[in-house]
CSV table of C-alpha atoms and ligand atoms in Angstrom, one decimal:
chain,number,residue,atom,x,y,z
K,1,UNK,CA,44.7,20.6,-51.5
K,2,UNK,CA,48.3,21.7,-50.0
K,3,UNK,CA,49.1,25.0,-50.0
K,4,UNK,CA,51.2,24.9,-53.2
K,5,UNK,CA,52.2,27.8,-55.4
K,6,UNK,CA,52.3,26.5,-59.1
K,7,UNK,CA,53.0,28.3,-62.4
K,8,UNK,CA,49.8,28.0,-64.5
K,9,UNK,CA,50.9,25.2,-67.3
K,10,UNK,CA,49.2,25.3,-70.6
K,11,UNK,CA,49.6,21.5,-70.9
K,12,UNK,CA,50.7,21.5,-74.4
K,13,UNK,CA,53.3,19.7,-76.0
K,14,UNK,CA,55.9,22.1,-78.0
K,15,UNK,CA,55.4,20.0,-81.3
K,16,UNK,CA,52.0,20.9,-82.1
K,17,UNK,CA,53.7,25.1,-82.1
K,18,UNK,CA,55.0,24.2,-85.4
K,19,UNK,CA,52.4,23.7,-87.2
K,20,UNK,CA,48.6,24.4,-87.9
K,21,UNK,CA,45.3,22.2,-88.4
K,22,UNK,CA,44.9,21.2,-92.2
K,23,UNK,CA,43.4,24.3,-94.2
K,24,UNK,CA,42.0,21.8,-96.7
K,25,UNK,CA,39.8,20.0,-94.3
K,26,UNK,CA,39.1,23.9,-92.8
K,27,UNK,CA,37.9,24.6,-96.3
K,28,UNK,CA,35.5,22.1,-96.4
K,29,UNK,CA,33.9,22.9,-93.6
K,30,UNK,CA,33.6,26.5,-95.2
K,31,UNK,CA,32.1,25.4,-98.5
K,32,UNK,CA,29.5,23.7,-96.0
K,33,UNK,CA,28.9,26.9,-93.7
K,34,UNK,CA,28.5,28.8,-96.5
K,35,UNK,CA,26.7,26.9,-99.0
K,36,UNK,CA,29.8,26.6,-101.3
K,37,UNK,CA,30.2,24.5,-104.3
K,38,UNK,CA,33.2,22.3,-102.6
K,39,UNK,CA,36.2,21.7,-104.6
K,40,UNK,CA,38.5,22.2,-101.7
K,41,UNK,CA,39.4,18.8,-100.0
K,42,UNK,CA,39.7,15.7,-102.3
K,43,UNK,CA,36.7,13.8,-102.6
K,44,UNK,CA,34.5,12.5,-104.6
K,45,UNK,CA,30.8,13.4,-104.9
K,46,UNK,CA,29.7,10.6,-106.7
K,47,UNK,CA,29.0,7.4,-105.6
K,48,UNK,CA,31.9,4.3,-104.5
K,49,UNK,CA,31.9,1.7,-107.2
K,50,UNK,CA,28.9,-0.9,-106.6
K,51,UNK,CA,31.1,-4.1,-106.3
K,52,UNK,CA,32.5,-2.4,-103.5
K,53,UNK,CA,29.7,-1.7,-101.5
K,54,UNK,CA,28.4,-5.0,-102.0
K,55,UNK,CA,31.5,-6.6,-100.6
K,56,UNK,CA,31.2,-4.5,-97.5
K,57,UNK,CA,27.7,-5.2,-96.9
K,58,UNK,CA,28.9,-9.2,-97.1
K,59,UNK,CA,31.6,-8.8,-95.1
K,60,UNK,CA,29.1,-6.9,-92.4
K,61,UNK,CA,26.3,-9.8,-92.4
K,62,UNK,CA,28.9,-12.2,-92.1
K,63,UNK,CA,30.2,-10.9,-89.2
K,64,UNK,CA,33.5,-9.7,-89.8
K,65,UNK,CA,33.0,-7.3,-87.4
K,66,UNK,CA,35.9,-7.6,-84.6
K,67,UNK,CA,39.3,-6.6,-85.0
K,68,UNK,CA,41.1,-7.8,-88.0
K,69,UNK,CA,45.0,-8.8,-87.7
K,70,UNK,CA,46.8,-5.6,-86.1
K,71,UNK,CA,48.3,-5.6,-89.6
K,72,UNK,CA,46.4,-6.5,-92.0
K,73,UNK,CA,43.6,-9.4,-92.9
K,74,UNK,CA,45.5,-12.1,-94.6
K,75,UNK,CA,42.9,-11.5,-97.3
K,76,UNK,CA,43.7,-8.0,-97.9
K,77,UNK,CA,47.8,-8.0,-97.6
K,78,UNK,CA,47.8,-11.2,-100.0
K,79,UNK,CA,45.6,-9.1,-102.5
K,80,UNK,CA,47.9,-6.1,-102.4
K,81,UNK,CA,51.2,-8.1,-103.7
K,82,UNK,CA,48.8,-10.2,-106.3
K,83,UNK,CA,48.3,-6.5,-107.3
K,84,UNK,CA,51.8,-4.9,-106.7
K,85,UNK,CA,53.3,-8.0,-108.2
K,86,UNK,CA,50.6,-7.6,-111.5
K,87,UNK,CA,50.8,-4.5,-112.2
K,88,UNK,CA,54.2,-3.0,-111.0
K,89,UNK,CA,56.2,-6.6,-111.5
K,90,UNK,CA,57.6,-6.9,-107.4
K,91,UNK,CA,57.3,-9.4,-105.3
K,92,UNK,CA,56.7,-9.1,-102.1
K,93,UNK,CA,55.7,-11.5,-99.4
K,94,UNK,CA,52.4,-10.4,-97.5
K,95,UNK,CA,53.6,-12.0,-94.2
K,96,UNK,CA,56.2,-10.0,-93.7
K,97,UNK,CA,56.6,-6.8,-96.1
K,98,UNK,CA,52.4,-5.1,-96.1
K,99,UNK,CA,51.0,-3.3,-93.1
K,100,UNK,CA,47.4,-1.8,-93.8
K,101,UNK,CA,46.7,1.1,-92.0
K,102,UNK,CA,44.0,3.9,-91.2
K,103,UNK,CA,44.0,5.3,-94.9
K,104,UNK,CA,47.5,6.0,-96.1
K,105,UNK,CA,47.5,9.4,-93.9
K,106,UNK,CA,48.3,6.8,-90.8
K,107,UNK,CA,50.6,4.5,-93.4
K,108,UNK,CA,52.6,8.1,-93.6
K,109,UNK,CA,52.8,9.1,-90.1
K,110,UNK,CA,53.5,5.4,-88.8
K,111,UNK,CA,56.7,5.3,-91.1
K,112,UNK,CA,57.5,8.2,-90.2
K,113,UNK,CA,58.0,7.5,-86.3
K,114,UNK,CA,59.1,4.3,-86.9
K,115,UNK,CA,62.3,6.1,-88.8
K,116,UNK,CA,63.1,8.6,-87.4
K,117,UNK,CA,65.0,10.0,-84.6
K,118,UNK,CA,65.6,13.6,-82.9
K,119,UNK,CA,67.8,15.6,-85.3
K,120,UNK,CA,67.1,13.6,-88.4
K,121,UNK,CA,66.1,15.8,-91.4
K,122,UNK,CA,63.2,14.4,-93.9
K,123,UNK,CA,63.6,16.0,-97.5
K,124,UNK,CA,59.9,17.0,-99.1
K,125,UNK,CA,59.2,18.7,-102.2
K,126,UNK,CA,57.5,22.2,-102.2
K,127,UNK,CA,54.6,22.8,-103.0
K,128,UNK,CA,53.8,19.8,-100.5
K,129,UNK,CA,50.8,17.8,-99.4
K,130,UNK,CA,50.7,20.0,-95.9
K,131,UNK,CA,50.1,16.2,-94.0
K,132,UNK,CA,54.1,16.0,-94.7
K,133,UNK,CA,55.6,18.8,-92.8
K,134,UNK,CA,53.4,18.1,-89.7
K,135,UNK,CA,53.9,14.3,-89.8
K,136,UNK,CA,58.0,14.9,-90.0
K,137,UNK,CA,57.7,17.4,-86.8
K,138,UNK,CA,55.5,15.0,-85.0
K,139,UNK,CA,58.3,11.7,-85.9
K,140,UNK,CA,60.5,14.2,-84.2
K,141,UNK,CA,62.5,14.8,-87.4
K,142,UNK,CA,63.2,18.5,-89.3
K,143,UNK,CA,61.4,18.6,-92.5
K,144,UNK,CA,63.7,20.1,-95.2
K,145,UNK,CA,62.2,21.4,-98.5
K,146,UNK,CA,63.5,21.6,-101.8
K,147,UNK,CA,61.6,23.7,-104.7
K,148,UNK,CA,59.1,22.3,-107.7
K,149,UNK,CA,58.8,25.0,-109.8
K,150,UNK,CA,55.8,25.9,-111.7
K,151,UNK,CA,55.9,25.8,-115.7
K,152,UNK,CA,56.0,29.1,-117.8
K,153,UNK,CA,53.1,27.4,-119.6
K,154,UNK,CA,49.8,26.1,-119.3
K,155,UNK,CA,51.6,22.9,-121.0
K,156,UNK,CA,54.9,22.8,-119.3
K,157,UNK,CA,56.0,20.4,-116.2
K,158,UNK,CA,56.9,21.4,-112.5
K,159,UNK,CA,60.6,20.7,-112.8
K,160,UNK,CA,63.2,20.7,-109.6
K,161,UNK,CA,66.6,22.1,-110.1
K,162,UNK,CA,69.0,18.6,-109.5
K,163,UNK,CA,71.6,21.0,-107.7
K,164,UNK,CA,69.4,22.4,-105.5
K,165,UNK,CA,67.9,18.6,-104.4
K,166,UNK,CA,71.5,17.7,-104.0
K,167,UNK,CA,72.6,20.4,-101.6
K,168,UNK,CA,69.3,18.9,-99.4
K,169,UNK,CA,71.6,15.7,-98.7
K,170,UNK,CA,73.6,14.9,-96.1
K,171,UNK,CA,74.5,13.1,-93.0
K,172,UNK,CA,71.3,13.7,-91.2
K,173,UNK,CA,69.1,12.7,-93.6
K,174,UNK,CA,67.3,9.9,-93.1
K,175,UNK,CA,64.1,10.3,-95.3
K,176,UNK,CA,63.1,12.1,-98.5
K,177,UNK,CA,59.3,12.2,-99.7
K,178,UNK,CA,58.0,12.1,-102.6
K,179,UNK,CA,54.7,12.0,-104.2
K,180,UNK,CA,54.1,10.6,-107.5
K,181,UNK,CA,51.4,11.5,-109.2
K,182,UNK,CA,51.5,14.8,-107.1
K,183,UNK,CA,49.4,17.1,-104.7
K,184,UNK,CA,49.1,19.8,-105.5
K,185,UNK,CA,50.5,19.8,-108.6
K,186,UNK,CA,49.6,17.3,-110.9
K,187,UNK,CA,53.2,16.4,-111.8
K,188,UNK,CA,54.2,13.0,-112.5
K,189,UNK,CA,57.3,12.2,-112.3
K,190,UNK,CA,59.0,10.9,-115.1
K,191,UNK,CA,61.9,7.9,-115.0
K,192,UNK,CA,65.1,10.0,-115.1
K,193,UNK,CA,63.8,12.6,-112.3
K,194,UNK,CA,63.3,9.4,-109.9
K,195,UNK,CA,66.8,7.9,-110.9
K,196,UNK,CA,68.4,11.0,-110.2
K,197,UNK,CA,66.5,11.0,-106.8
K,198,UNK,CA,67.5,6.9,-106.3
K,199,UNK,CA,71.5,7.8,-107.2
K,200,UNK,CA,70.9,10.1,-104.2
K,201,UNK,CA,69.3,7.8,-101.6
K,202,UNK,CA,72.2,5.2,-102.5
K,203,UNK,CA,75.0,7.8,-102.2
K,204,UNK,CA,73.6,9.1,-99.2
K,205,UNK,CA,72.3,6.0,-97.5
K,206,UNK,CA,68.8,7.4,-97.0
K,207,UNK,CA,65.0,6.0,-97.7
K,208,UNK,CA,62.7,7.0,-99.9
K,209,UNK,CA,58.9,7.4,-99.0
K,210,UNK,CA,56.9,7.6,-101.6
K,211,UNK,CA,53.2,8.0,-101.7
K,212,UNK,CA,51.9,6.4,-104.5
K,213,UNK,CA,47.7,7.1,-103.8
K,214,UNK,CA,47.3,8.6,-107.3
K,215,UNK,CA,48.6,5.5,-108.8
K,216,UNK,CA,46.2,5.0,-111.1
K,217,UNK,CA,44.9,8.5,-112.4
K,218,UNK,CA,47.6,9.5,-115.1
K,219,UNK,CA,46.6,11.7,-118.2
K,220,UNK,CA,48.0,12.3,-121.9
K,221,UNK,CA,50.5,9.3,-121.8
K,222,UNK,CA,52.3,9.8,-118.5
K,223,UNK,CA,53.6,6.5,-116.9
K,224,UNK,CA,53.4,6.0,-113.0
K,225,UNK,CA,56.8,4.4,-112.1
K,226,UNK,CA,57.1,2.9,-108.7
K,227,UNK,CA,60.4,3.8,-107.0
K,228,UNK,CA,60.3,0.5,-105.3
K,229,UNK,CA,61.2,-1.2,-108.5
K,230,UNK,CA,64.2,1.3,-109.6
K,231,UNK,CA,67.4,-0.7,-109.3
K,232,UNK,CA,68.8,-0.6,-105.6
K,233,UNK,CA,65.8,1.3,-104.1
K,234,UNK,CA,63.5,-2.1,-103.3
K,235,UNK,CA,65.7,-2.5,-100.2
K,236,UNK,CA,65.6,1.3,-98.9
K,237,UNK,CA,61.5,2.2,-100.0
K,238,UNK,CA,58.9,2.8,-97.8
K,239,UNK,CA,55.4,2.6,-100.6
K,240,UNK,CA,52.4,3.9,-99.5
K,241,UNK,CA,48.9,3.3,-100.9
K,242,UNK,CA,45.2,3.1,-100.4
K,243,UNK,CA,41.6,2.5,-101.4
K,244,UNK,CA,40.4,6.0,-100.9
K,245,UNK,CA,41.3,7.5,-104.5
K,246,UNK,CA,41.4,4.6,-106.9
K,247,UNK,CA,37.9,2.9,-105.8
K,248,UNK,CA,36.5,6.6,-104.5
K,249,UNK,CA,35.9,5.5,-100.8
K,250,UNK,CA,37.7,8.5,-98.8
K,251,UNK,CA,36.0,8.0,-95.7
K,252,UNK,CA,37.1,4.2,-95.4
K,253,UNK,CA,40.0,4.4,-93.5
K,254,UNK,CA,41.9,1.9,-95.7
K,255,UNK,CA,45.9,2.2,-96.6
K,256,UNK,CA,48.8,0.3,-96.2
K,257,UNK,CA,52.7,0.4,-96.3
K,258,UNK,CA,55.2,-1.9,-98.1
K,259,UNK,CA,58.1,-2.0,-97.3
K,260,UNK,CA,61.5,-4.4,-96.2
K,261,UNK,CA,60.9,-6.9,-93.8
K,262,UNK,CA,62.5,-5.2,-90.7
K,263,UNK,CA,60.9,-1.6,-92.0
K,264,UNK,CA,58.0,-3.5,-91.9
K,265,UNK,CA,57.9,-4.4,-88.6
K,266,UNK,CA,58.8,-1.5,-87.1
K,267,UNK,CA,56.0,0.5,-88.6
K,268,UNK,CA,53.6,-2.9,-87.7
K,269,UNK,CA,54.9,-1.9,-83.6
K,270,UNK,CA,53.6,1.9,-84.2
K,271,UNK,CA,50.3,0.8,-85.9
K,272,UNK,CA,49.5,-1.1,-83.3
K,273,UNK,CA,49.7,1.0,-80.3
K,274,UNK,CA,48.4,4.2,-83.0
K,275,UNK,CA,45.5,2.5,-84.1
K,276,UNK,CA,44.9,-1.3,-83.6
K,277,UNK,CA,43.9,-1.5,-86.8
K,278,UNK,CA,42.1,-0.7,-90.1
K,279,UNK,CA,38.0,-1.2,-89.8
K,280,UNK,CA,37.9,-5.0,-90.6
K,281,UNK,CA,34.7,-4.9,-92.6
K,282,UNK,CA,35.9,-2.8,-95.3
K,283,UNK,CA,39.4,-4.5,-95.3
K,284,UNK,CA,37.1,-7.5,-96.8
K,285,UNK,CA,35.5,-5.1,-99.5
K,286,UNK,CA,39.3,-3.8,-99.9
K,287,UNK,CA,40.5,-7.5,-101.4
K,288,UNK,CA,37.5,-7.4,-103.5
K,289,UNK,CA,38.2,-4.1,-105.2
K,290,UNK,CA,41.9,-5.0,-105.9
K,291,UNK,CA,40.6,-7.8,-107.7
K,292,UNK,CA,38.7,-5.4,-110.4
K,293,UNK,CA,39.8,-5.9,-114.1
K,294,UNK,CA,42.1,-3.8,-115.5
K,295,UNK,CA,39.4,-1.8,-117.5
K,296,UNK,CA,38.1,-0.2,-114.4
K,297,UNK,CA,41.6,1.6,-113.7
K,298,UNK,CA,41.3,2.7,-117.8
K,299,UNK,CA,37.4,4.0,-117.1
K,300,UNK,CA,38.6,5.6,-113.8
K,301,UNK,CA,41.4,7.9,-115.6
K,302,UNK,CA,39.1,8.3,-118.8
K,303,UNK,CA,36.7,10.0,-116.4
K,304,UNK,CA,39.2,12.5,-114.4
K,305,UNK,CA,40.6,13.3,-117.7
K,306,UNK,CA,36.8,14.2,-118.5
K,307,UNK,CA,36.5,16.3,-115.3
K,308,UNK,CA,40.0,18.1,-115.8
K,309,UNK,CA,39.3,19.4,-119.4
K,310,UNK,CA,36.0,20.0,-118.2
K,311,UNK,CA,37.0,22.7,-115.9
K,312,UNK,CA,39.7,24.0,-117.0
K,313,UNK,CA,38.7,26.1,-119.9
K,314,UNK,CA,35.8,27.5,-117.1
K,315,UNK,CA,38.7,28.9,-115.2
K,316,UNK,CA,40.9,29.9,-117.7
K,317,UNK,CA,37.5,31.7,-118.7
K,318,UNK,CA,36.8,32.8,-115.3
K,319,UNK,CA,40.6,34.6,-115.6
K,320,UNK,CA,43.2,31.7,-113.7
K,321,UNK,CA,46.1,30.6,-114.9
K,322,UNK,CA,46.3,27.0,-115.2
K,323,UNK,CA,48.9,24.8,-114.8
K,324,UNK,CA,47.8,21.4,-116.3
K,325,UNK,CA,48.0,18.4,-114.3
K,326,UNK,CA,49.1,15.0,-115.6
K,327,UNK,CA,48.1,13.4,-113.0
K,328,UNK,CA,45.9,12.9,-109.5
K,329,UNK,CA,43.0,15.4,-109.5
K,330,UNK,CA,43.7,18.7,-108.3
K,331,UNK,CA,44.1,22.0,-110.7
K,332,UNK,CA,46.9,24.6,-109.2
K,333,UNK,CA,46.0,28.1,-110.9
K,334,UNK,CA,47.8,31.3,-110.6
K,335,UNK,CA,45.2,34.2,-109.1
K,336,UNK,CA,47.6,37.2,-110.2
K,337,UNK,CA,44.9,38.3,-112.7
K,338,UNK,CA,42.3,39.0,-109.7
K,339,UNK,CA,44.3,41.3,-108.0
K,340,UNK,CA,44.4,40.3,-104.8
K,341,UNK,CA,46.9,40.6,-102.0
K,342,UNK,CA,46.9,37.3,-101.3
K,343,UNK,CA,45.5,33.9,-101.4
K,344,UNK,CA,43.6,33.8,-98.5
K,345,UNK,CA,41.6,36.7,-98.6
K,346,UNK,CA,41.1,35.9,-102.5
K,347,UNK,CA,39.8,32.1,-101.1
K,348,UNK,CA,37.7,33.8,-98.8
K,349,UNK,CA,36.2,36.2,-101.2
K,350,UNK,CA,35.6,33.2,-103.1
K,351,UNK,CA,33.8,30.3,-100.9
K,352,UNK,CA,31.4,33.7,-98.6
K,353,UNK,CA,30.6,35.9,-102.1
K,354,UNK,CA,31.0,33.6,-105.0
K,355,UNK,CA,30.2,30.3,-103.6
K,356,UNK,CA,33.3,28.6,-104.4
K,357,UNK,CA,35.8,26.7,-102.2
K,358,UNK,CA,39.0,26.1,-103.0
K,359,UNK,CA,42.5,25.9,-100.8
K,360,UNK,CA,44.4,28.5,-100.5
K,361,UNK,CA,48.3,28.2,-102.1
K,362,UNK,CA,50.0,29.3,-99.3
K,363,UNK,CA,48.9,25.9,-97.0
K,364,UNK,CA,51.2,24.1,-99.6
K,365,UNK,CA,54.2,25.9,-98.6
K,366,UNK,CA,56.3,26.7,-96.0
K,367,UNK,CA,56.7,30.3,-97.1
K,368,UNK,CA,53.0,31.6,-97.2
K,369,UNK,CA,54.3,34.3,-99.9
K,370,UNK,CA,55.5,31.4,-101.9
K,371,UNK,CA,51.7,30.7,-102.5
K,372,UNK,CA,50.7,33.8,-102.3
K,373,UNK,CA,49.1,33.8,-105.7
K,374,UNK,CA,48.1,30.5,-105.9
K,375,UNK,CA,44.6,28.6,-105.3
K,376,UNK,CA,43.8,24.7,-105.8
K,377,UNK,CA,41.1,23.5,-107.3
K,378,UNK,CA,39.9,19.8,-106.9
K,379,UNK,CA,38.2,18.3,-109.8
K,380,UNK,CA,36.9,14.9,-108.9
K,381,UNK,CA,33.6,16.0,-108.8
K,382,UNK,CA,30.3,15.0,-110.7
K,383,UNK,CA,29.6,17.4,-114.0
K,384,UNK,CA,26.6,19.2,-113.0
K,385,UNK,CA,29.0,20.7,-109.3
K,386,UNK,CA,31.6,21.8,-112.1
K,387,UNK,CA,29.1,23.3,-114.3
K,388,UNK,CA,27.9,25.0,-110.6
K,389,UNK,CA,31.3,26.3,-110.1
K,390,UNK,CA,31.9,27.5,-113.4
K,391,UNK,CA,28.5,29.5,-113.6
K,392,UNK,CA,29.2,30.9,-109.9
K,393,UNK,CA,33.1,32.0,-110.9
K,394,UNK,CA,31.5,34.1,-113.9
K,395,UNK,CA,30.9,36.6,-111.2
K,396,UNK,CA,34.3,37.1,-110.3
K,397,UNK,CA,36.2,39.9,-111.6
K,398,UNK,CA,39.1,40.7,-112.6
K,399,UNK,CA,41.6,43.9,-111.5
L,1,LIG,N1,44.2,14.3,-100.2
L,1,LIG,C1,43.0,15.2,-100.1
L,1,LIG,C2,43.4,16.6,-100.5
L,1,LIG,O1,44.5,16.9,-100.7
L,1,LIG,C3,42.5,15.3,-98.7
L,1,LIG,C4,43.0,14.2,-97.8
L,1,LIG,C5,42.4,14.5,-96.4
L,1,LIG,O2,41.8,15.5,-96.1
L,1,LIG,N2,42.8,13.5,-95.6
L,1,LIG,O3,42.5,17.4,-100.6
C-alpha cells in the first residue's frame, strides 16, 4: 500500500442525514421484542382472501416463476384499467400509461425520481405518511409541508386552511402529495378540497401524486374521488395503488403507477434499474383479485368499520381522545389525558409495561412537538388482538 495520508471517510451519502429509518416498522419490531399486542405498522393479522392464495399457488405450479415484463404482466396492467375504467370511469391504455411496482412504497419513490430535479420543492400534507418526506429528499427534491388540522371533536374532519396551501405554491414546485383516504388521519377528502388543490396544480403548472391505497376502505358515506378524473388533472396525475390493503397481502410486493404516457415511461426507466420488477407469481394472483365482484370491496369496508367502532370506545375508555377516521384503518388519539411529556416515552411506556404498540405522533411530522401528544393506533386487526389491547390499556392510568 503507498505511503498515503488520507482523511478517514465515513462513506456516507449526505441524503440519508435528513432523515431517520421508519418508526412504524421500528415499532413493530418492539411489539415483537416485547411481546406486545401490535397495532403499530399496518397489517392485517388475519388471513389474505382464499381466491387469492389459490391464484398464487397456480401461477407457482405453472411456472411463472422468471421475471415478468419490467413493467408489468400484460395480465395484470390490462386488469388494473378494466378496474380503473369500472369503477372510477378512466380510460387508460395498459401499454403505455400502468407500471406495477414493488408495492406502492416503490410506485412512490420511482415517481418521485423520475420528476424531480435538485431544487424542486414537493408539497405534502402534515401529519404525513413519514415514506413521503424521505422519498422527496432521496428524488433530490425539498419536501414542503402544509398543516391538516385535527377537529375540535371526536366527529369533526382534519380540515387545511386554503391560504396556507396556497402560499406552498410557486415556481419550484414541481409535485404536491396527497393521500386520499389518509395516514394517519383517516381523512377523506371530499370533492371541493381536491378542486381547490386541482385549480392549484393548473395555475401553477405542477403534478399531483396521489396515493390512492385506501381506495376502498371508506366509512359513514364518504366517497373516494380520484384526482385523476377531476377536469384538467388526467394529464398532470401521477395515481398510485396496490394489492396490499384492499385484498390484505402486505408482504406481496405488488403496486403500480398510472400515469400519462411520457410520465409513464420515465418512471418505467427508474423501475427498471430500482427493482427489475414486481415478483411475477403474485402479479398473476394480482389480475385474479382485481377481478373479485363488487361485494367483496362492500364486506371489506363493512369489516374495518367493525374493527374501528370496536376499538374506539376501548380507548376512549382507556382515557384517549379520538379523532374518528372516515377512512383507511388507523385511529390518531390525543394522549394529553396521560400526562406525559411526550409521545415517545408515553409509546414506550406502552409497548415494555402495558403490552401495547402503537406509533408515536411525532414520526408523522416534521416538528416532533407537533406530535407530541399524539399516538396512532392501527385497527385492522382480528377481534380477539383488539379485545387484547383493550383489556391490556385498562392498566394505564391517567395523570
Ligand atoms: N402503511 C403502513 C402503516 O402506515 C405500513 C407500510 C409499511 O410499513 N411499508 O403502518
Amino acid at each position: 500500500m503507498a505511503n498515503v495520508v488520507t482523511q478517514p471517510k465515513t462513506f456516507l451519502s449526505n441524503k440519508v442525514d435528513h432523515f431517520t429509518e421508519s418508526v412504524i416498522r421500528e415499532m413493530t419490531r418492539q411489539a415483537l421484542l416485547y411481546g406486545a399486542v401490535n397495532l403499530s405498522q399496518g397489517f392485517p393479522d388475519f388471513p389474505a382472501p382464499s381466491e387469492l392464495k389459490l391464484a398464487s399457488h397456480d401461477a407457482i405450479a405453472q411456472d411463472v416463476n422468471q421475471y415478468a415484463i419490467n413493467w408489468g404482466s400484460k395480465k395484470l396492467r390490462n386488469a388494473i384499467a378494466a378496474h380503473t375504467q369500472a369503477r372510477q370511469g378512466i380510460r387508460l391504455d395498459p401499454e403505455t400509461e400502468v407500471t406495477v411496482c414493488c408495492g406502492s412504497t416503490e410506485a412512490m419513490i420511482s415517481t418521485l425520481l423520475a420528476v424531480c430535479n435538485a431544487g424542486d420543492e414537493v408539497i405534502v400534507f402534515e401529519p404525513f405518511y413519514e415514506n413521503y418526506g424521505p422519498d422527496s429528499v432521496l428524488s433530490g427534491a425539498k419536501p414542503r409541508f402544509v398543516k391538516l388540522r385535527p377537529p375540535t371533536t371526536t366527529e369533526g374532519e382534519w380540515t387545511f386552511d386554503a391560504q396556507e396551501l396556497r402560499a406552498a405554491f410557486h415556481d419550484h414546485t414541481k409535485a404536491i402529495i396527497i393521500n386520499t383516504p389518509n395516514n394517519p388521519t383517516g381523512k377523506v377528502f371530499t370533492r371541493e378540497e381536491l378542486e381547490l388543490i386541482r385549480d392549484l396544480c393548473v395555475e401553477f403548472n405542477v403534478l399531483a401524486i396521489t396515493d390512492e391505497i385506501y381506495e376502498h376502505i371508506l366509512y359513514d358515506g364518504t366517497e373516494h374521488i380520484s384526482m385523476a378524473t377531476l377536469d384538467g388533472m388526467r394529464e398532470r396525475t401521477v395515481t398510485i395503488n396496490g394489492l396490499s390493503k384492499t385484498y390484505s397481502v402486505t408482504g406481496w410486493r405488488v403496486g403500480w403507477t398510472i400515469a400519462p404516457a411520457a410520465i409513464t415511461n420515465a418512471i418505467r426507466k427508474v423501475h427498471d434499474f430500482l427493482t427489475v420488477g414486481a415478483p411475477a407469481p403474485l402479479q398473476e394472483a394480482g389480475a385474479a383479485a382485481l377481478t373479485m365482484p363488487d361485494s367483496y370491496y362492500k364486506k371489506l369496508a363493512e369489516g374495518y368499520r367493525q374493527r374501528r367502532d370496536h376499538l374506539m370506545p376501548a380507548l376512549v375508555e382507556a382515557g384517549f381522545r379520538c379523532f374518528r377516521p372516515r377512512g383507511a384503518y388507523y385511529v390518531m388519539t390525543d394522549i394529553g389525558a396521560f400526562g406525559f411529556a411526550d409521545d415517545v416515552s408515553f409509546t414506550h411506556h406502552l409497548v415494555k409495561d402495558i403490552g401495547v404498540a402503537v406509533v408515536p405522533g411525532s414520526s408523522f411530522y416534521l416538528d416532533p412537538a407537533d406530535g407530541a401528544q399524539q399516538v396512532r393506533f392501527a385497527f385492522c386487526k382480528r377481534p380477539e388482538t383488539l379485545d387484547e389491547a383493550a383489556e391490556r390499556l385498562k392498566k394505564l392510568r391517567r395523570a
